[in-house]
Short mmCIF file of C-alpha atoms and ligand atoms in Angstrom, two decimals:
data_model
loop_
_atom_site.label_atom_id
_atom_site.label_comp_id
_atom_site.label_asym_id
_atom_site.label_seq_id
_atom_site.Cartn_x
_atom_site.Cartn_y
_atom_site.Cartn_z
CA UNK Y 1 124.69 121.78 88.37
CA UNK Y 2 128.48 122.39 89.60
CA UNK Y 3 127.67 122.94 93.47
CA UNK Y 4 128.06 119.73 95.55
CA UNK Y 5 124.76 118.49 96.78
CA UNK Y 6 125.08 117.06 99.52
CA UNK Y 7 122.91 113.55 100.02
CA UNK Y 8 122.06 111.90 103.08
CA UNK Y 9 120.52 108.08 102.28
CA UNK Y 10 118.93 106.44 105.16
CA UNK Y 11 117.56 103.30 103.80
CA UNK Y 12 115.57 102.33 107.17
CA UNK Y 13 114.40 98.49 107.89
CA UNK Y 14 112.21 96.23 106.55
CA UNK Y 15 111.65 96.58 102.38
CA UNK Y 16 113.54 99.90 102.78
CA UNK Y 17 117.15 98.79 102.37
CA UNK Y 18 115.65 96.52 99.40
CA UNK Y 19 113.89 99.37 97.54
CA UNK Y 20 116.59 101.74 97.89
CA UNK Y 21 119.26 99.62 96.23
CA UNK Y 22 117.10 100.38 93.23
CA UNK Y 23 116.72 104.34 93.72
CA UNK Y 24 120.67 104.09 94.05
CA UNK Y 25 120.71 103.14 90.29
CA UNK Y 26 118.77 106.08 89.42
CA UNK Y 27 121.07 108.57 91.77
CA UNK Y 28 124.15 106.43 89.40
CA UNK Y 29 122.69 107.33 86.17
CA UNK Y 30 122.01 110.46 87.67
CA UNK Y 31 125.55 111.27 88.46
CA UNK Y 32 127.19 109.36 85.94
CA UNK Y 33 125.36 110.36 82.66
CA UNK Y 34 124.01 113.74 83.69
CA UNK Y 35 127.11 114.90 85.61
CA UNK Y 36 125.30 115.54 88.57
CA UNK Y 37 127.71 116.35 91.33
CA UNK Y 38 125.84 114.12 93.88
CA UNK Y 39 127.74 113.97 97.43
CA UNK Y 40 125.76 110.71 98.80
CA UNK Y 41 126.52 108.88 102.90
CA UNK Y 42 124.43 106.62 104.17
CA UNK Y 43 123.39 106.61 107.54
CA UNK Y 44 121.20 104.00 109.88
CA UNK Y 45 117.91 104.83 111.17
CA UNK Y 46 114.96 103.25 112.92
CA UNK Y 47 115.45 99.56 114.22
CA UNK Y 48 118.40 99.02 112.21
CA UNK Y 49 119.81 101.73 114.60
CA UNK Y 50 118.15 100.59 117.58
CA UNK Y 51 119.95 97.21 117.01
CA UNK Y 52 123.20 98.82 116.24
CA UNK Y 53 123.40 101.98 118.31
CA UNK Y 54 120.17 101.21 120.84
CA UNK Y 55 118.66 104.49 119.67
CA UNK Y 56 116.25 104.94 116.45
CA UNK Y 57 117.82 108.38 115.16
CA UNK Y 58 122.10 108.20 116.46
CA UNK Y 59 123.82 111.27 116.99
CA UNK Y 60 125.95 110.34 113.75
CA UNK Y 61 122.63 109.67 111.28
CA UNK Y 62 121.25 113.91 112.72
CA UNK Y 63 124.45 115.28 112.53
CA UNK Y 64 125.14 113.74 108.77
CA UNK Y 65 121.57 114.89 107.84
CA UNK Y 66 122.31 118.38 109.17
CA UNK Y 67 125.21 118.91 107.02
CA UNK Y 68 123.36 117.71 104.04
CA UNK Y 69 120.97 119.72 100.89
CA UNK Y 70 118.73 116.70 101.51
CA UNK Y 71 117.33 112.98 102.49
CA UNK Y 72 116.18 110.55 101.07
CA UNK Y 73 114.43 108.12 103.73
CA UNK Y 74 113.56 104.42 102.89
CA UNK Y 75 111.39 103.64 106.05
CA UNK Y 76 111.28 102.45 109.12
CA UNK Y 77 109.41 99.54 111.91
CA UNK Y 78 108.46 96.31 112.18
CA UNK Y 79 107.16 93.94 114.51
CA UNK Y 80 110.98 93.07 115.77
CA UNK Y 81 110.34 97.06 117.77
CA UNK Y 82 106.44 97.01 118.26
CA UNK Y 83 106.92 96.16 122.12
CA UNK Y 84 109.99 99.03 122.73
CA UNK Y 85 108.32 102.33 124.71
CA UNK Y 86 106.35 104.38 122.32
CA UNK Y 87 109.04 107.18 122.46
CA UNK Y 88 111.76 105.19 121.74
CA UNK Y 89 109.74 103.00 118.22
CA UNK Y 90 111.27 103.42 114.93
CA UNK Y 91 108.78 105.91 113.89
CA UNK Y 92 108.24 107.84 117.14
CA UNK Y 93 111.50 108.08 117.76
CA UNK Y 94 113.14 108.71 114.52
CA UNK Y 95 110.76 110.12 112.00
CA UNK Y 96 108.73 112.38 114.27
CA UNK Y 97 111.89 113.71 115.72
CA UNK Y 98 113.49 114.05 112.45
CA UNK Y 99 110.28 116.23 110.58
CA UNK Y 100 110.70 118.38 113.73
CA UNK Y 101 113.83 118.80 113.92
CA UNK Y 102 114.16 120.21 110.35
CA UNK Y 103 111.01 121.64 110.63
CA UNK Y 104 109.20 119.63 107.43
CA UNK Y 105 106.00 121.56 107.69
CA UNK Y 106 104.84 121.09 104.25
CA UNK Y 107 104.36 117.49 102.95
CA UNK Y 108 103.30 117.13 99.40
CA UNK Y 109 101.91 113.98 97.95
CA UNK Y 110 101.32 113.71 94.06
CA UNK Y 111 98.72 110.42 93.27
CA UNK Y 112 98.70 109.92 89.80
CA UNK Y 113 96.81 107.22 88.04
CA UNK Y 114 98.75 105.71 85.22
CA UNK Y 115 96.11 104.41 82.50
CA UNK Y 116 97.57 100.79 82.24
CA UNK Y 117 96.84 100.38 85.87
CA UNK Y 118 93.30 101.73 85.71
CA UNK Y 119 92.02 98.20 86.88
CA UNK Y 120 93.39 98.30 90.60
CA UNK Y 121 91.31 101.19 91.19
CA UNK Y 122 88.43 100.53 93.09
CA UNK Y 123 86.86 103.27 91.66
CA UNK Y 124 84.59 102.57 88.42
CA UNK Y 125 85.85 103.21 85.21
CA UNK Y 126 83.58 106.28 83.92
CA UNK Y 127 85.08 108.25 87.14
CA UNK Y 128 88.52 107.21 85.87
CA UNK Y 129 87.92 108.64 82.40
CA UNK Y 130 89.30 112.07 82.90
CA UNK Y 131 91.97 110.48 84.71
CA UNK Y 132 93.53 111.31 88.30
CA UNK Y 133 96.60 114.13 88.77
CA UNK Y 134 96.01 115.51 92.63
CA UNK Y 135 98.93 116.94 94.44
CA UNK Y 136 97.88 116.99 98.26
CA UNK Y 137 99.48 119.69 100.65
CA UNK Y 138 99.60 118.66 103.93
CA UNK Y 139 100.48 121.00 106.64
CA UNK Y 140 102.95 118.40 108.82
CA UNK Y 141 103.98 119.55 112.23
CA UNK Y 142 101.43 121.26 113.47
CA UNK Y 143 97.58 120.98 114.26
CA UNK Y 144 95.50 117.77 116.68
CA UNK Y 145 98.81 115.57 116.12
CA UNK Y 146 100.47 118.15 118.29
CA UNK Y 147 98.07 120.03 120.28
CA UNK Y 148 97.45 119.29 124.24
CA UNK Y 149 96.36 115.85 124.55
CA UNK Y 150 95.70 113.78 127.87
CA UNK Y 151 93.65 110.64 129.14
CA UNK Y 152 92.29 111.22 132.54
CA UNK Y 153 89.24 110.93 135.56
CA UNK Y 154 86.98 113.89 136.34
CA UNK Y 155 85.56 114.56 139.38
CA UNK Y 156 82.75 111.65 139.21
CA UNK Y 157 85.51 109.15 137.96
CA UNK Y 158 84.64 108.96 134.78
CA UNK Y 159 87.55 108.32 132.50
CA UNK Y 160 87.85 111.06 129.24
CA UNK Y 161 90.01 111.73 126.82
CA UNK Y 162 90.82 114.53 124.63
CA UNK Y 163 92.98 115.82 122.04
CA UNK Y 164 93.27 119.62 120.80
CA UNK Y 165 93.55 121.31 117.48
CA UNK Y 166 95.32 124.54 117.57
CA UNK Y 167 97.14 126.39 114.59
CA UNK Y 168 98.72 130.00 114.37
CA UNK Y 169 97.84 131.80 111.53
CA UNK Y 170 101.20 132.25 110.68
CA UNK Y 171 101.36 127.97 110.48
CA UNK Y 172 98.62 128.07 108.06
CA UNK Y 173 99.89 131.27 105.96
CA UNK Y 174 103.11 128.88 105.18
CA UNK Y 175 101.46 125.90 104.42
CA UNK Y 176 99.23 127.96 102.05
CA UNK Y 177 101.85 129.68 100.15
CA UNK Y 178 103.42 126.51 99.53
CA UNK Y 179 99.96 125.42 97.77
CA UNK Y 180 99.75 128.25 95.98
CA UNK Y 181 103.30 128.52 94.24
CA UNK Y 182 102.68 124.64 93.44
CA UNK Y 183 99.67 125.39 91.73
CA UNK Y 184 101.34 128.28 89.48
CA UNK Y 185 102.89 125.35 87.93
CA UNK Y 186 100.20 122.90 87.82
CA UNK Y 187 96.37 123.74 86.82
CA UNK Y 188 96.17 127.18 88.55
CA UNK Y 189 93.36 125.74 91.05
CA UNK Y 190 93.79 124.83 95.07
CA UNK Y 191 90.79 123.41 97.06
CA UNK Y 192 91.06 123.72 100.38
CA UNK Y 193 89.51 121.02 103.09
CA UNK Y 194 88.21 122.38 106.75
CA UNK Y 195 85.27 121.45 109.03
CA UNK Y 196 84.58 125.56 109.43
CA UNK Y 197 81.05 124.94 110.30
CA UNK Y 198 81.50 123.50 113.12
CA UNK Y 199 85.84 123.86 113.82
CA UNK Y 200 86.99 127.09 115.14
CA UNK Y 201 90.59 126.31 114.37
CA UNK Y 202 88.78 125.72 110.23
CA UNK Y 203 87.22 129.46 110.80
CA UNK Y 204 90.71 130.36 111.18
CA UNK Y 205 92.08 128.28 108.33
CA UNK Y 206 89.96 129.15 106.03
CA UNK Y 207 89.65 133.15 106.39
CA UNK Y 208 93.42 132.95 106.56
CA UNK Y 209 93.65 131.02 102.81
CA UNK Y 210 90.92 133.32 101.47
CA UNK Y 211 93.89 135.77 102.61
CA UNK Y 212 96.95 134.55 101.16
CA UNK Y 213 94.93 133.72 97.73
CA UNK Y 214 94.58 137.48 97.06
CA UNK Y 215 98.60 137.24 96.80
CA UNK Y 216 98.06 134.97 93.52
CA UNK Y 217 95.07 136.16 91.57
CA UNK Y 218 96.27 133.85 88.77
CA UNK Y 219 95.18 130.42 91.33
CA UNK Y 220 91.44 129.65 91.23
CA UNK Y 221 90.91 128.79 94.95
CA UNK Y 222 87.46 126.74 96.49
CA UNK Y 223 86.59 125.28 99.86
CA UNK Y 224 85.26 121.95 101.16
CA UNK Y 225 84.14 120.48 104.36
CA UNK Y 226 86.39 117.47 104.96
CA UNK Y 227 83.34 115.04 104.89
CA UNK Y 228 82.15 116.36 101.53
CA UNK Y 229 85.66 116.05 99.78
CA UNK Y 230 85.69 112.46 100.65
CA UNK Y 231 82.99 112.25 98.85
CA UNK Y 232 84.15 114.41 95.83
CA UNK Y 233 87.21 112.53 95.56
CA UNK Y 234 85.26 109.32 95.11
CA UNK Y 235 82.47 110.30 92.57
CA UNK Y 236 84.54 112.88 90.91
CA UNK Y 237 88.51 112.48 91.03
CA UNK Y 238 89.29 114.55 88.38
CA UNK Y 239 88.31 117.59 89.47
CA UNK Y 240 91.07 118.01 91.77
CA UNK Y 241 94.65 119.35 90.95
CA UNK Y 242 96.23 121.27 94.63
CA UNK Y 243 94.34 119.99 98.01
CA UNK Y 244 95.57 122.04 100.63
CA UNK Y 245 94.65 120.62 104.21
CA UNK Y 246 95.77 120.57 107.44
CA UNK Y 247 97.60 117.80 109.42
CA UNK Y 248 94.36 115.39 110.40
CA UNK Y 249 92.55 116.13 107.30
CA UNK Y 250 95.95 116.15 104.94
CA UNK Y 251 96.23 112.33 106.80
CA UNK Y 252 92.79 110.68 105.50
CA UNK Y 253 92.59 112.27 102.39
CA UNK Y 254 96.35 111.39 100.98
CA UNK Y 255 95.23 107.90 102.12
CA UNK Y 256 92.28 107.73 99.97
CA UNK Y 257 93.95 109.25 97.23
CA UNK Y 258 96.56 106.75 96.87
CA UNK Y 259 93.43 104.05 97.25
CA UNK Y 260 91.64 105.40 94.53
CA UNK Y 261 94.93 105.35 92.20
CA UNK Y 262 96.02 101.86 92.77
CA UNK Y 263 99.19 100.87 95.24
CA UNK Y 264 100.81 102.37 97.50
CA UNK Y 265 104.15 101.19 96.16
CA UNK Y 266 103.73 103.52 93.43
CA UNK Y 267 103.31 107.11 95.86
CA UNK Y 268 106.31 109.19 97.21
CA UNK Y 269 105.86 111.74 99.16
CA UNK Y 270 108.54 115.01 100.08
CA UNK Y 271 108.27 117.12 103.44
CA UNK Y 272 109.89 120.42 103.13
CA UNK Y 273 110.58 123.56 105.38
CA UNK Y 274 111.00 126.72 104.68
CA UNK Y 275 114.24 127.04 103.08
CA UNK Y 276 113.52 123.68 100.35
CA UNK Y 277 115.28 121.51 102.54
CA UNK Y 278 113.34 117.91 101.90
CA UNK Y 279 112.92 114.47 103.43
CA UNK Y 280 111.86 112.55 100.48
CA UNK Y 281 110.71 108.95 101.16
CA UNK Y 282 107.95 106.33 99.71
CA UNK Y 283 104.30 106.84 101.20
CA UNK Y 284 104.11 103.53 102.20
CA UNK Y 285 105.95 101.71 105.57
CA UNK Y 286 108.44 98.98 105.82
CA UNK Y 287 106.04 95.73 104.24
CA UNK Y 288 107.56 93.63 106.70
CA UNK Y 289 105.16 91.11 105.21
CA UNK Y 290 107.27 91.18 101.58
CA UNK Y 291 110.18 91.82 103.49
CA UNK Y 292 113.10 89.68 101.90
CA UNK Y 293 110.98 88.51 98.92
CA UNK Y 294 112.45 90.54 96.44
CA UNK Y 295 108.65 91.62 95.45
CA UNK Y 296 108.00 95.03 96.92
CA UNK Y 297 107.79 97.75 94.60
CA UNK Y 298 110.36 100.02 94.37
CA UNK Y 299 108.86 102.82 92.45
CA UNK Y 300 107.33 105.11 95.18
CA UNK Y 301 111.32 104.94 96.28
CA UNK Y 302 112.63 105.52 92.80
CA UNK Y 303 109.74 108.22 92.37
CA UNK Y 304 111.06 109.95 95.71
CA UNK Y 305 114.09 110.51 94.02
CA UNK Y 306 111.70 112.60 90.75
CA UNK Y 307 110.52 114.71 93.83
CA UNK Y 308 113.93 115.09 95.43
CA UNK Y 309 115.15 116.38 91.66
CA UNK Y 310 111.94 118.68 91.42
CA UNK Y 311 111.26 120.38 94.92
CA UNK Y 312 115.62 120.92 96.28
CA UNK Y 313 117.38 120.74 93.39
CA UNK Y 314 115.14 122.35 90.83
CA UNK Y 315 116.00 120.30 88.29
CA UNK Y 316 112.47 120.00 86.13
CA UNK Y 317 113.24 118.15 83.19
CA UNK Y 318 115.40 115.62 85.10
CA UNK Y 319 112.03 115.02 87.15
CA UNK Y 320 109.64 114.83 84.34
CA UNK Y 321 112.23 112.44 82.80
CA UNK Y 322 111.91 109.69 86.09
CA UNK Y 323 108.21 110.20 85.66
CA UNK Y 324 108.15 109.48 81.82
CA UNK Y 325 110.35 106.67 82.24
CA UNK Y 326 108.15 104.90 84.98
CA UNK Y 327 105.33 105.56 82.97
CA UNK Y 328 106.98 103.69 79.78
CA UNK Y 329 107.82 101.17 81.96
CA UNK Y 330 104.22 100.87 82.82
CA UNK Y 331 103.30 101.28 79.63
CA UNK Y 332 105.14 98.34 77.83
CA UNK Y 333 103.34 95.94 80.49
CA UNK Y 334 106.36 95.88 83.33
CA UNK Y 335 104.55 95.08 86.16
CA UNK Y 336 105.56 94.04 90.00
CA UNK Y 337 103.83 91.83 92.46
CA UNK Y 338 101.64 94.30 94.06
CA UNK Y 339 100.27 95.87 90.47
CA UNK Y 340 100.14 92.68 88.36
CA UNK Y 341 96.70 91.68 87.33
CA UNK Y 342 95.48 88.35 88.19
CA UNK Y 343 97.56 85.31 86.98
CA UNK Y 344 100.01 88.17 85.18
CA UNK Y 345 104.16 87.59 84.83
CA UNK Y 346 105.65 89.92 87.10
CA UNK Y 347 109.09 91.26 87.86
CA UNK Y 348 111.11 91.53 90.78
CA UNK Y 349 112.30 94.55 92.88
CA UNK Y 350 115.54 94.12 91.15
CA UNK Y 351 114.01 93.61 87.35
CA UNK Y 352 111.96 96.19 87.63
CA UNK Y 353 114.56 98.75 89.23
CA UNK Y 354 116.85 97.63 86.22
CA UNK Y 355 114.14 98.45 83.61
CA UNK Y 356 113.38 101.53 84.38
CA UNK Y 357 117.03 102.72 84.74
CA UNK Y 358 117.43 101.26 81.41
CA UNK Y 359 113.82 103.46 80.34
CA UNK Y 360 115.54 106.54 82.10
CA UNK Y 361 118.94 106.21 80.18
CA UNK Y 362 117.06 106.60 76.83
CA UNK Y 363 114.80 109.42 78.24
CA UNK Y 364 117.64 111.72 79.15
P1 NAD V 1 102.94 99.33 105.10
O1 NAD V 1 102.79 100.49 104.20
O2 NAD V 1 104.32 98.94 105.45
O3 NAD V 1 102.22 98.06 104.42
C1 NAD V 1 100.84 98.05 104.08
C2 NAD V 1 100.64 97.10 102.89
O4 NAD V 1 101.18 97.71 101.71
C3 NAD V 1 101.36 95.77 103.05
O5 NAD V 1 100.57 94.74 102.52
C4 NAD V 1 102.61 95.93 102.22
O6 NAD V 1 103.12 94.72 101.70
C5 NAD V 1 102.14 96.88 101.11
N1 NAD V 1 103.24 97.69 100.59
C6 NAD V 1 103.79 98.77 101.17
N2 NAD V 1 104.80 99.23 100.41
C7 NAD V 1 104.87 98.41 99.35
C8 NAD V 1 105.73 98.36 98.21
N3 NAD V 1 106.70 99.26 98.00
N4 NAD V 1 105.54 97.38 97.32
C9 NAD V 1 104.54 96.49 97.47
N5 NAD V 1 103.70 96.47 98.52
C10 NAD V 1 103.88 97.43 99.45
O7 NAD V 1 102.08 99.64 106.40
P2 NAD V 1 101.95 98.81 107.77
O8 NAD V 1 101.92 97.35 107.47
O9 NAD V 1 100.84 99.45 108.47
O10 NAD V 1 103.28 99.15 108.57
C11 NAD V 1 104.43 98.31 108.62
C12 NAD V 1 105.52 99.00 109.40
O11 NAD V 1 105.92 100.19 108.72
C13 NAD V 1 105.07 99.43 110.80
O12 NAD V 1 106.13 99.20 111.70
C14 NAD V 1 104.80 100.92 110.67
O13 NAD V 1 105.00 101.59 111.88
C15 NAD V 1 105.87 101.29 109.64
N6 NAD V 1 105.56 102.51 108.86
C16 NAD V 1 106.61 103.29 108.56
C17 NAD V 1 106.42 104.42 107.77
C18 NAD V 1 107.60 105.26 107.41
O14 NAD V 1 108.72 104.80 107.57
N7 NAD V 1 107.41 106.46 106.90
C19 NAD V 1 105.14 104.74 107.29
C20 NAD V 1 104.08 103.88 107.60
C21 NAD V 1 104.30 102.76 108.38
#
């Protein structure tokens, strides 16, 4: 790669500074031994930001993120800014304005279960035999999260509430093509998740799927009511590879995905727009339980960096080779605090940041 690539790092509060020291030894090796012309500023965000500049996303942290190919986001909150005005919170405030802002409509969620950790799955171990690979789509800036919403009296004074679900066509078309080019390079098969027996907005999403699938005749495409592929997911994993869903039904089932695979500290997550510009960041939040401990897990961070490689910079092998060397890691009994088994050694976020740079500088 000879372009500059242009990096902004915004390592957030809570565990986030703490994990991202250790992704910052992957971007080194990264740079260093593969020549990687990585341009990399670091920027505040959330309550760090509040605290410093009384605002969760400054003027300086959009503007350096605008003239970058990329972020990479450590994350953001904590009790310290539960009590601020919900507009002006560390998530509110930064993160939704930030996926909007770049317009990060796709988010895509790979929840992998690594053999060794097979026993903090909840899930029994005949289901786990065929093991668990699912890549979930999630349409992000659109759908109930965004529709009309209000909390109000009618005309007997009874209070209601109500939230709406609305998509274009054109929103889902997007999300879908995104599903489908993923799946070229994956198992060839998308299931898509709606409520179209009883959703008009899932009437919509699904004829308009069945639509865009004509356009790759090579993807094997199937449909499921949300409630049902709860269920699939829990008595039959395996059979997933793509799960295309909107932005409510893209929420729960990522969630029980990375339940059924073992920690969250292990899942990272990208959100992408139209032209591959990402937002790459763990799928967890900021642990301010572990916070300062030196315990939390820094592979979903280190991982975000794998997905960073793959989906903007197109750099495959480099991916694969973050992937093999967690797995290796994994493999030779490295565990942290949060994937240890019972009364197990286990490292801390610095150990186990150092072993698998040391993992990734053989695997490259
Ligand atoms: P959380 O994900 O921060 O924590 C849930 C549990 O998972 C905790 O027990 C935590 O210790 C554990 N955990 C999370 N990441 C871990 C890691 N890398 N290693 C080991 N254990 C890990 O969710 P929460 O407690 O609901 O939220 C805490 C704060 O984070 C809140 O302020 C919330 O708003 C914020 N949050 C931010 C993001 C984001 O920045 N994208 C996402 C979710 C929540």
């Amino acid at each position: 790669m000879k372009k500059n690539f242009f990096l902004s790092v915004l390592p957030g509060d809570g565990i986030g500074p703490e994990v991202m020291r250790e992704a910052y030894k992957i971007l080194n090796i990264l740079k260093k031994k593969c020549f990687l012309n990585l341009i990399i500023n670091e920027y505040d965000i959330g309550g760090i930001a509040i605290d410093k500049h009384g605002i969760a996303l400054p003027e300086k942290t959009l503007t350096g993120c605008k003239n970058s190919d990329a972020i990479l986001l450590g994350s953001v909150g904590g009790p310290k800014w539960q009590f601020l005005p919900d507009v002006q919170q560390p998530e509110r405030g930064a993160l939704l304005p930030l996926r909007k802002y770049f317009n990060l409509f796709a988010n895509i969620r790979p929840s992998i279960l690594y053999k060794e950790l097979s026993d903090l799955s909840p899930l029994r171990d005949d289901r786990l035999d065929s093991g668990i690979d699912i890549l979930c789509v999630r349409e992000l800036i659109s759908g109930i999260y965004f529709g009309k919403s209000g909390c109000t009296f009618d005309h007997h004074n009874q209070k209601y509430a109500f939230d709406t679900e609305l998509y274009y066509e054109s929103e889902i078309e997007r999300i879908t093509h995104i599903a489908f080019k993923i799946a070229l390079k994956r198992k060839k098969y998308v299931i898509s998740i709606d409520k179209s027996n009883v959703l008009k907005s899932s009437k919509l999403w699904r004829k308009t799927v069945d639509k865009v699938s004509k356009k790759y005749p090579n993807v094997k495409v199937s449909h499921l009511y949300i409630d049902n592929a709860v269920m699939q997911i829990i008595n039959n994993p395996s059979q997933f590879d793509v799960i295309l869903c909107s932005n409510l039904f893209g929420d729960i089932l990522s969630d029980a995905c990375a339940m059924i695979t073992g920690s969250i500290g292990m899942l990272a997550s990208a959100s992408l727009n139209e032209k591959g510009f990402g937002l790459y960041e763990p799928a967890g939040g900021s642990a301010p339980d572990i916070q300062g401990k030196n315990i939390a897990n820094p592979i979903a961070q280190i991982l975000s960096v794998a997905l960073l490689l793959r989906y903007s910079m197109k750099l495959y092998d480099l991916s694969d080779a973050i992937y093999e060397s967690v797995k290796n890691t994994l493999k030779k009994g490295y565990r942290t605090y949060d994937i240890r088994n019972n009364n197990q050694d286990y490292l801390t976020t610095q150990q186990m940041g150092d072993i698998i740079s040391q993992n990734l500088i053989k695997e490259i």
